Amino acid sequence: MYHTLYNLRTLYTMEKPDPKSRRYEKTRQGIINAAHEIVRTEGIDALSIRTLAEKVDYSPSALYKYFNNKEEIIEALRVEGWNRMQTIFESRLDPSLDSPRKLVKASLAYLELGDQYPELYQLMFNSSVGAPDNIKTIEDDPRFKVLTDMIKEGVKSGEFVLPDDITLLEYRYLAWFIMHGICMLKVSMYRNCLNQFDPLARSIVEKFILMSAHEKSDG
């Protein structure tokens, strides 16, 4: 499940669905959108089969054709969050940039998800469903690799020069820790003063990334 839930768009586009399947998926997506709206405006505690049925004007029993329970709806929202993150990445990345500036753009896009969909971001990282029992599983997951592979490529090309006492894996994790930490602060403690926190967050991201890039030109 950890991998298969990552990108449902890929799954849906592998083969052309028939009209009945398209109607089913359209209705299902409408239910997910309605659930997202409830969570966005009222919080996760307000989401239930009954409140969702009222919002989409369905009977509760009709919803069970699409989701077996509330937990499946919440998991679908997490998938929605990952897919929206991928959409933001795809729209922001510029292949003409060097590795450090690609990573800056990707990192700021990561933070943008927290700006646009704070409720989804919290759901995405607040689940034990499919949690791996091996750290290597996370390291190989596309959600981790999309940022960290840029670092790996930059080190290989010489555009990133790491300190002697830090490994590539440690640096990759450090970059992810910074992105995730900033995002969680944005959607929680600092959510009411983002106009002050955002410039600081952007500056930290840019300086952290370009600091390692500068070492090459300084040496």
PDB file of C-alpha atoms in Angstrom:
ATOM      1  CA  MET A   1       0.000   0.000   0.000  1.00  0.00           C
ATOM      2  CA  TYR A   2       2.857   2.398   0.799  1.00  0.00           C
ATOM      3  CA  HIS A   3       3.870   2.495  -2.846  1.00  0.00           C
ATOM      4  CA  THR A   4       0.583   1.789  -4.599  1.00  0.00           C
ATOM      5  CA  LEU A   5      -1.184   4.725  -2.985  1.00  0.00           C
ATOM      6  CA  TYR A   6       1.472   7.183  -4.132  1.00  0.00           C
ATOM      7  CA  ASN A   7       0.047   8.124  -7.498  1.00  0.00           C
ATOM      8  CA  LEU A   8      -3.396   6.967  -8.479  1.00  0.00           C
ATOM      9  CA  ARG A   9      -3.248   9.097 -11.621  1.00  0.00           C
ATOM     10  CA  THR A  10      -0.626   6.748 -13.035  1.00  0.00           C
ATOM     11  CA  LEU A  11      -2.817   3.776 -12.242  1.00  0.00           C
ATOM     12  CA  TYR A  12      -5.890   5.322 -13.833  1.00  0.00           C
ATOM     13  CA  THR A  13      -4.101   6.294 -17.048  1.00  0.00           C
ATOM     14  CA  MET A  14      -2.492   2.908 -17.686  1.00  0.00           C
ATOM     15  CA  GLU A  15      -5.599   1.712 -19.468  1.00  0.00           C
ATOM     16  CA  LYS A  16      -8.628   3.513 -20.836  1.00  0.00           C
ATOM     17  CA  PRO A  17     -11.659   2.948 -18.606  1.00  0.00           C
ATOM     18  CA  ASP A  18     -15.059   2.224 -20.049  1.00  0.00           C
ATOM     19  CA  PRO A  19     -17.906   4.778 -19.591  1.00  0.00           C
ATOM     20  CA  LYS A  20     -19.193   3.016 -16.476  1.00  0.00           C
ATOM     21  CA  SER A  21     -15.760   3.115 -14.872  1.00  0.00           C
ATOM     22  CA  ARG A  22     -15.348   6.775 -15.794  1.00  0.00           C
ATOM     23  CA  ARG A  23     -18.660   7.622 -14.136  1.00  0.00           C
ATOM     24  CA  TYR A  24     -17.633   5.668 -11.069  1.00  0.00           C
ATOM     25  CA  GLU A  25     -14.286   7.455 -10.788  1.00  0.00           C
ATOM     26  CA  LYS A  26     -15.873  10.849 -11.416  1.00  0.00           C
ATOM     27  CA  THR A  27     -18.370  10.269  -8.617  1.00  0.00           C
ATOM     28  CA  ARG A  28     -15.659   8.928  -6.334  1.00  0.00           C
ATOM     29  CA  GLN A  29     -13.487  11.980  -6.979  1.00  0.00           C
ATOM     30  CA  GLY A  30     -16.454  14.230  -6.243  1.00  0.00           C
ATOM     31  CA  ILE A  31     -16.853  12.502  -2.884  1.00  0.00           C
ATOM     32  CA  ILE A  32     -13.145  12.987  -2.153  1.00  0.00           C
ATOM     33  CA  ASN A  33     -13.426  16.675  -3.064  1.00  0.00           C
ATOM     34  CA  ALA A  34     -16.391  17.053  -0.722  1.00  0.00           C
ATOM     35  CA  ALA A  35     -14.482  15.312   2.067  1.00  0.00           C
ATOM     36  CA  HIS A  36     -11.557  17.650   1.476  1.00  0.00           C
ATOM     37  CA  GLU A  37     -13.857  20.657   1.776  1.00  0.00           C
ATOM     38  CA  ILE A  38     -15.240  19.404   5.088  1.00  0.00           C
ATOM     39  CA  VAL A  39     -11.739  18.862   6.477  1.00  0.00           C
ATOM     40  CA  ARG A  40     -10.561  22.231   5.153  1.00  0.00           C
ATOM     41  CA  THR A  41     -13.416  24.239   6.641  1.00  0.00           C
ATOM     42  CA  GLU A  42     -14.397  22.250   9.728  1.00  0.00           C
ATOM     43  CA  GLY A  43     -11.458  20.008  10.577  1.00  0.00           C
ATOM     44  CA  ILE A  44     -10.874  16.282  10.421  1.00  0.00           C
ATOM     45  CA  ASP A  45     -13.099  15.604  13.440  1.00  0.00           C
ATOM     46  CA  ALA A  46     -16.113  16.886  11.483  1.00  0.00           C
ATOM     47  CA  LEU A  47     -15.669  14.267   8.776  1.00  0.00           C
ATOM     48  CA  SER A  48     -17.969  11.267   9.006  1.00  0.00           C
ATOM     49  CA  ILE A  49     -19.931   9.094   6.622  1.00  0.00           C
ATOM     50  CA  ARG A  50     -23.094  10.910   7.649  1.00  0.00           C
ATOM     51  CA  THR A  51     -21.768  14.477   7.215  1.00  0.00           C
ATOM     52  CA  LEU A  52     -20.178  13.526   3.908  1.00  0.00           C
ATOM     53  CA  ALA A  53     -23.400  11.925   2.673  1.00  0.00           C
ATOM     54  CA  GLU A  54     -25.299  15.102   3.512  1.00  0.00           C
ATOM     55  CA  LYS A  55     -22.773  17.252   1.658  1.00  0.00           C
ATOM     56  CA  VAL A  56     -22.916  15.220  -1.567  1.00  0.00           C
ATOM     57  CA  ASP A  57     -26.661  14.592  -1.213  1.00  0.00           C
ATOM     58  CA  TYR A  58     -26.280  10.819  -1.041  1.00  0.00           C
ATOM     59  CA  SER A  59     -27.645   8.349   1.442  1.00  0.00           C
ATOM     60  CA  PRO A  60     -24.959   6.986   3.793  1.00  0.00           C
ATOM     61  CA  SER A  61     -25.520   3.521   2.352  1.00  0.00           C
ATOM     62  CA  ALA A  62     -24.799   4.823  -1.160  1.00  0.00           C
ATOM     63  CA  LEU A  63     -21.340   6.007  -0.084  1.00  0.00           C
ATOM     64  CA  TYR A  64     -20.386   2.443   0.772  1.00  0.00           C
ATOM     65  CA  LYS A  65     -20.314   1.695  -2.952  1.00  0.00           C
ATOM     66  CA  TYR A  66     -17.200   3.872  -3.083  1.00  0.00           C
ATOM     67  CA  PHE A  67     -15.626   3.617   0.379  1.00  0.00           C
ATOM     68  CA  ASN A  68     -15.941   0.916   3.004  1.00  0.00           C
ATOM     69  CA  ASN A  69     -15.458   3.266   5.942  1.00  0.00           C
ATOM     70  CA  LYS A  70     -14.214   6.665   7.073  1.00  0.00           C
ATOM     71  CA  GLU A  71     -10.616   5.439   7.224  1.00  0.00           C
ATOM     72  CA  GLU A  72     -10.653   4.694   3.491  1.00  0.00           C
ATOM     73  CA  ILE A  73     -11.878   8.225   2.799  1.00  0.00           C
ATOM     74  CA  ILE A  74      -9.076   9.689   4.903  1.00  0.00           C
ATOM     75  CA  GLU A  75      -6.550   7.505   3.100  1.00  0.00           C
ATOM     76  CA  ALA A  76      -7.935   8.751  -0.229  1.00  0.00           C
ATOM     77  CA  LEU A  77      -7.356  12.317   0.993  1.00  0.00           C
ATOM     78  CA  ARG A  78      -3.745  11.431   1.745  1.00  0.00           C
ATOM     79  CA  VAL A  79      -3.336  10.123  -1.784  1.00  0.00           C
ATOM     80  CA  GLU A  80      -4.917  13.346  -3.043  1.00  0.00           C
ATOM     81  CA  GLY A  81      -2.283  15.281  -1.119  1.00  0.00           C
ATOM     82  CA  TRP A  82       0.589  13.324  -2.658  1.00  0.00           C
ATOM     83  CA  ASN A  83      -0.844  13.760  -6.146  1.00  0.00           C
ATOM     84  CA  ARG A  84      -1.242  17.499  -5.630  1.00  0.00           C
ATOM     85  CA  MET A  85       2.341  17.677  -4.417  1.00  0.00           C
ATOM     86  CA  GLN A  86       3.458  15.976  -7.623  1.00  0.00           C
ATOM     87  CA  THR A  87       1.419  18.454  -9.676  1.00  0.00           C
ATOM     88  CA  ILE A  88       3.077  21.383  -7.907  1.00  0.00           C
ATOM     89  CA  PHE A  89       6.529  19.873  -8.466  1.00  0.00           C
ATOM     90  CA  GLU A  90       5.877  19.297 -12.157  1.00  0.00           C
ATOM     91  CA  SER A  91       4.698  22.872 -12.653  1.00  0.00           C
ATOM     92  CA  ARG A  92       7.671  24.448 -10.846  1.00  0.00           C
ATOM     93  CA  LEU A  93      10.688  22.447 -11.950  1.00  0.00           C
ATOM     94  CA  ASP A  94      12.916  23.907 -14.642  1.00  0.00           C
ATOM     95  CA  PRO A  95      15.314  21.392 -16.255  1.00  0.00           C
ATOM     96  CA  SER A  96      17.502  24.222 -17.551  1.00  0.00           C
ATOM     97  CA  LEU A  97      18.633  25.161 -14.022  1.00  0.00           C
ATOM     98  CA  ASP A  98      21.710  23.763 -12.319  1.00  0.00           C
ATOM     99  CA  SER A  99      21.246  21.218  -9.531  1.00  0.00           C
ATOM    100  CA  PRO A 100      21.369  23.658  -6.586  1.00  0.00           C
ATOM    101  CA  ARG A 101      18.748  25.954  -8.089  1.00  0.00           C
ATOM    102  CA  LYS A 102      16.604  23.007  -9.135  1.00  0.00           C
ATOM    103  CA  LEU A 103      16.659  21.897  -5.514  1.00  0.00           C
ATOM    104  CA  VAL A 104      15.745  25.394  -4.322  1.00  0.00           C
ATOM    105  CA  LYS A 105      12.750  25.457  -6.690  1.00  0.00           C
ATOM    106  CA  ALA A 106      11.677  21.955  -5.679  1.00  0.00           C
ATOM    107  CA  SER A 107      12.039  22.742  -1.981  1.00  0.00           C
ATOM    108  CA  LEU A 108       9.971  25.903  -2.266  1.00  0.00           C
ATOM    109  CA  ALA A 109       7.362  23.896  -4.189  1.00  0.00           C
ATOM    110  CA  TYR A 110       7.316  21.440  -1.282  1.00  0.00           C
ATOM    111  CA  LEU A 111       6.594  24.320   1.101  1.00  0.00           C
ATOM    112  CA  GLU A 112       3.913  25.564  -1.274  1.00  0.00           C
ATOM    113  CA  LEU A 113       1.896  22.420  -0.654  1.00  0.00           C
ATOM    114  CA  GLY A 114       1.717  23.361   3.009  1.00  0.00           C
ATOM    115  CA  ASP A 115       0.579  26.848   2.018  1.00  0.00           C
ATOM    116  CA  GLN A 116      -2.155  25.701  -0.343  1.00  0.00           C
ATOM    117  CA  TYR A 117      -3.338  22.547   1.410  1.00  0.00           C
ATOM    118  CA  PRO A 118      -2.330  22.620   5.092  1.00  0.00           C
ATOM    119  CA  GLU A 119      -5.040  20.166   6.061  1.00  0.00           C
ATOM    120  CA  LEU A 120      -3.904  17.643   3.450  1.00  0.00           C
ATOM    121  CA  TYR A 121      -0.262  18.039   4.411  1.00  0.00           C
ATOM    122  CA  GLN A 122      -0.996  17.147   8.021  1.00  0.00           C
ATOM    123  CA  LEU A 123      -3.011  14.112   6.928  1.00  0.00           C
ATOM    124  CA  MET A 124      -0.248  12.938   4.598  1.00  0.00           C
ATOM    125  CA  PHE A 125       2.213  12.539   7.445  1.00  0.00           C
ATOM    126  CA  ASN A 126      -0.228  11.536  10.161  1.00  0.00           C
ATOM    127  CA  SER A 127      -0.857   7.893   9.441  1.00  0.00           C
ATOM    128  CA  SER A 128       0.453   4.509  10.460  1.00  0.00           C
ATOM    129  CA  VAL A 129      -1.236   2.923   7.433  1.00  0.00           C
ATOM    130  CA  GLY A 130       1.411   1.282   5.301  1.00  0.00           C
ATOM    131  CA  ALA A 131       4.230   2.586   7.523  1.00  0.00           C
ATOM    132  CA  PRO A 132       7.323   0.586   6.534  1.00  0.00           C
ATOM    133  CA  ASP A 133       9.373  -1.521   8.926  1.00  0.00           C
ATOM    134  CA  ASN A 134      12.579  -0.825   7.020  1.00  0.00           C
ATOM    135  CA  ILE A 135      14.096   2.617   6.509  1.00  0.00           C
ATOM    136  CA  LYS A 136      15.303   1.581   3.044  1.00  0.00           C
ATOM    137  CA  THR A 137      11.671   1.457   1.931  1.00  0.00           C
ATOM    138  CA  ILE A 138      11.354   5.186   2.552  1.00  0.00           C
ATOM    139  CA  GLU A 139      14.698   5.968   0.934  1.00  0.00           C
ATOM    140  CA  ASP A 140      13.521   4.243  -2.257  1.00  0.00           C
ATOM    141  CA  ASP A 141      10.077   5.839  -2.223  1.00  0.00           C
ATOM    142  CA  PRO A 142       9.373   8.485  -4.916  1.00  0.00           C
ATOM    143  CA  ARG A 143       8.155  10.922  -2.254  1.00  0.00           C
ATOM    144  CA  PHE A 144      11.612  10.933  -0.701  1.00  0.00           C
ATOM    145  CA  LYS A 145      13.619  10.572  -3.894  1.00  0.00           C
ATOM    146  CA  VAL A 146      12.092  13.501  -5.782  1.00  0.00           C
ATOM    147  CA  LEU A 147      14.124  15.931  -3.665  1.00  0.00           C
ATOM    148  CA  THR A 148      17.019  13.769  -2.600  1.00  0.00           C
ATOM    149  CA  ASP A 149      17.872  12.542  -6.098  1.00  0.00           C
ATOM    150  CA  MET A 150      18.549  16.161  -7.044  1.00  0.00           C
ATOM    151  CA  ILE A 151      21.135  16.262  -4.272  1.00  0.00           C
ATOM    152  CA  LYS A 152      22.639  12.971  -5.424  1.00  0.00           C
ATOM    153  CA  GLU A 153      22.903  14.256  -9.004  1.00  0.00           C
ATOM    154  CA  GLY A 154      24.421  17.523  -7.810  1.00  0.00           C
ATOM    155  CA  VAL A 155      27.078  15.722  -5.769  1.00  0.00           C
ATOM    156  CA  LYS A 156      27.874  13.462  -8.725  1.00  0.00           C
ATOM    157  CA  SER A 157      28.249  16.451 -11.060  1.00  0.00           C
ATOM    158  CA  GLY A 158      30.321  18.396  -8.548  1.00  0.00           C
ATOM    159  CA  GLU A 159      27.699  21.126  -8.110  1.00  0.00           C
ATOM    160  CA  PHE A 160      27.283  20.146  -4.454  1.00  0.00           C
ATOM    161  CA  VAL A 161      30.340  19.672  -2.236  1.00  0.00           C
ATOM    162  CA  LEU A 162      29.521  18.083   1.105  1.00  0.00           C
ATOM    163  CA  PRO A 163      31.592  18.503   4.281  1.00  0.00           C
ATOM    164  CA  ASP A 164      33.992  15.624   4.877  1.00  0.00           C
ATOM    165  CA  ASP A 165      32.153  14.469   7.987  1.00  0.00           C
ATOM    166  CA  ILE A 166      28.671  14.126   6.422  1.00  0.00           C
ATOM    167  CA  THR A 167      27.573  11.363   4.082  1.00  0.00           C
ATOM    168  CA  LEU A 168      25.328  11.796   1.087  1.00  0.00           C
ATOM    169  CA  LEU A 169      22.550   9.890   2.842  1.00  0.00           C
ATOM    170  CA  GLU A 170      22.842  12.104   5.933  1.00  0.00           C
ATOM    171  CA  TYR A 171      22.704  15.241   3.808  1.00  0.00           C
ATOM    172  CA  ARG A 172      19.672  13.944   1.916  1.00  0.00           C
ATOM    173  CA  TYR A 173      17.876  13.302   5.186  1.00  0.00           C
ATOM    174  CA  LEU A 174      18.913  16.676   6.570  1.00  0.00           C
ATOM    175  CA  ALA A 175      17.398  18.420   3.545  1.00  0.00           C
ATOM    176  CA  TRP A 176      14.153  16.491   3.967  1.00  0.00           C
ATOM    177  CA  PHE A 177      14.064  17.164   7.720  1.00  0.00           C
ATOM    178  CA  ILE A 178      14.367  20.888   7.063  1.00  0.00           C
ATOM    179  CA  MET A 179      11.598  20.886   4.434  1.00  0.00           C
ATOM    180  CA  HIS A 180       9.239  18.823   6.548  1.00  0.00           C
ATOM    181  CA  GLY A 181      10.009  20.729   9.741  1.00  0.00           C
ATOM    182  CA  ILE A 182       9.341  24.090   8.121  1.00  0.00           C
ATOM    183  CA  CYS A 183       6.134  22.812   6.533  1.00  0.00           C
ATOM    184  CA  MET A 184       4.805  21.446   9.814  1.00  0.00           C
ATOM    185  CA  LEU A 185       5.562  24.740  11.555  1.00  0.00           C
ATOM    186  CA  LYS A 186       3.766  26.613   8.763  1.00  0.00           C
ATOM    187  CA  VAL A 187       0.588  24.557   9.114  1.00  0.00           C
ATOM    188  CA  SER A 188       0.592  24.573  12.911  1.00  0.00           C
ATOM    189  CA  MET A 189       2.423  26.919  15.270  1.00  0.00           C
ATOM    190  CA  TYR A 190       3.107  29.718  12.760  1.00  0.00           C
ATOM    191  CA  ARG A 191      -0.100  29.505  10.738  1.00  0.00           C
ATOM    192  CA  ASN A 192      -1.334  32.885  12.030  1.00  0.00           C
ATOM    193  CA  CYS A 193       1.866  34.797  11.264  1.00  0.00           C
ATOM    194  CA  LEU A 194       2.946  33.391   7.910  1.00  0.00           C
ATOM    195  CA  ASN A 195       3.630  36.857   6.524  1.00  0.00           C
ATOM    196  CA  GLN A 196       6.515  37.039   8.997  1.00  0.00           C
ATOM    197  CA  PHE A 197       7.555  33.381   8.992  1.00  0.00           C
ATOM    198  CA  ASP A 198       7.547  32.742   5.218  1.00  0.00           C
ATOM    199  CA  PRO A 199      10.430  35.109   4.318  1.00  0.00           C
ATOM    200  CA  LEU A 200      12.528  33.518   7.059  1.00  0.00           C
ATOM    201  CA  ALA A 201      11.656  30.014   5.859  1.00  0.00           C
ATOM    202  CA  ARG A 202      12.530  30.831   2.238  1.00  0.00           C
ATOM    203  CA  SER A 203      15.829  32.380   3.305  1.00  0.00           C
ATOM    204  CA  ILE A 204      16.746  29.315   5.373  1.00  0.00           C
ATOM    205  CA  VAL A 205      15.970  26.961   2.487  1.00  0.00           C
ATOM    206  CA  GLU A 206      17.950  28.950  -0.063  1.00  0.00           C
ATOM    207  CA  LYS A 207      20.967  29.481   2.201  1.00  0.00           C
ATOM    208  CA  PHE A 208      21.095  25.859   3.321  1.00  0.00           C
ATOM    209  CA  ILE A 209      21.112  24.597  -0.267  1.00  0.00           C
ATOM    210  CA  LEU A 210      23.370  27.225  -1.808  1.00  0.00           C
ATOM    211  CA  MET A 211      25.826  26.992   1.089  1.00  0.00           C
ATOM    212  CA  SER A 212      26.941  23.572  -0.107  1.00  0.00           C
ATOM    213  CA  ALA A 213      26.940  24.740  -3.712  1.00  0.00           C
ATOM    214  CA  HIS A 214      29.184  27.697  -2.822  1.00  0.00           C
ATOM    215  CA  GLU A 215      31.880  25.445  -1.425  1.00  0.00           C
ATOM    216  CA  LYS A 216      32.816  24.296  -4.902  1.00  0.00           C
ATOM    217  CA  SER A 217      33.405  27.817  -6.225  1.00  0.00           C
ATOM    218  CA  ASP A 218      35.233  28.834  -3.036  1.00  0.00           C
ATOM    219  CA  GLY A 219      37.622  25.871  -3.214  1.00  0.00           C
TER     220      GLY A 219
END
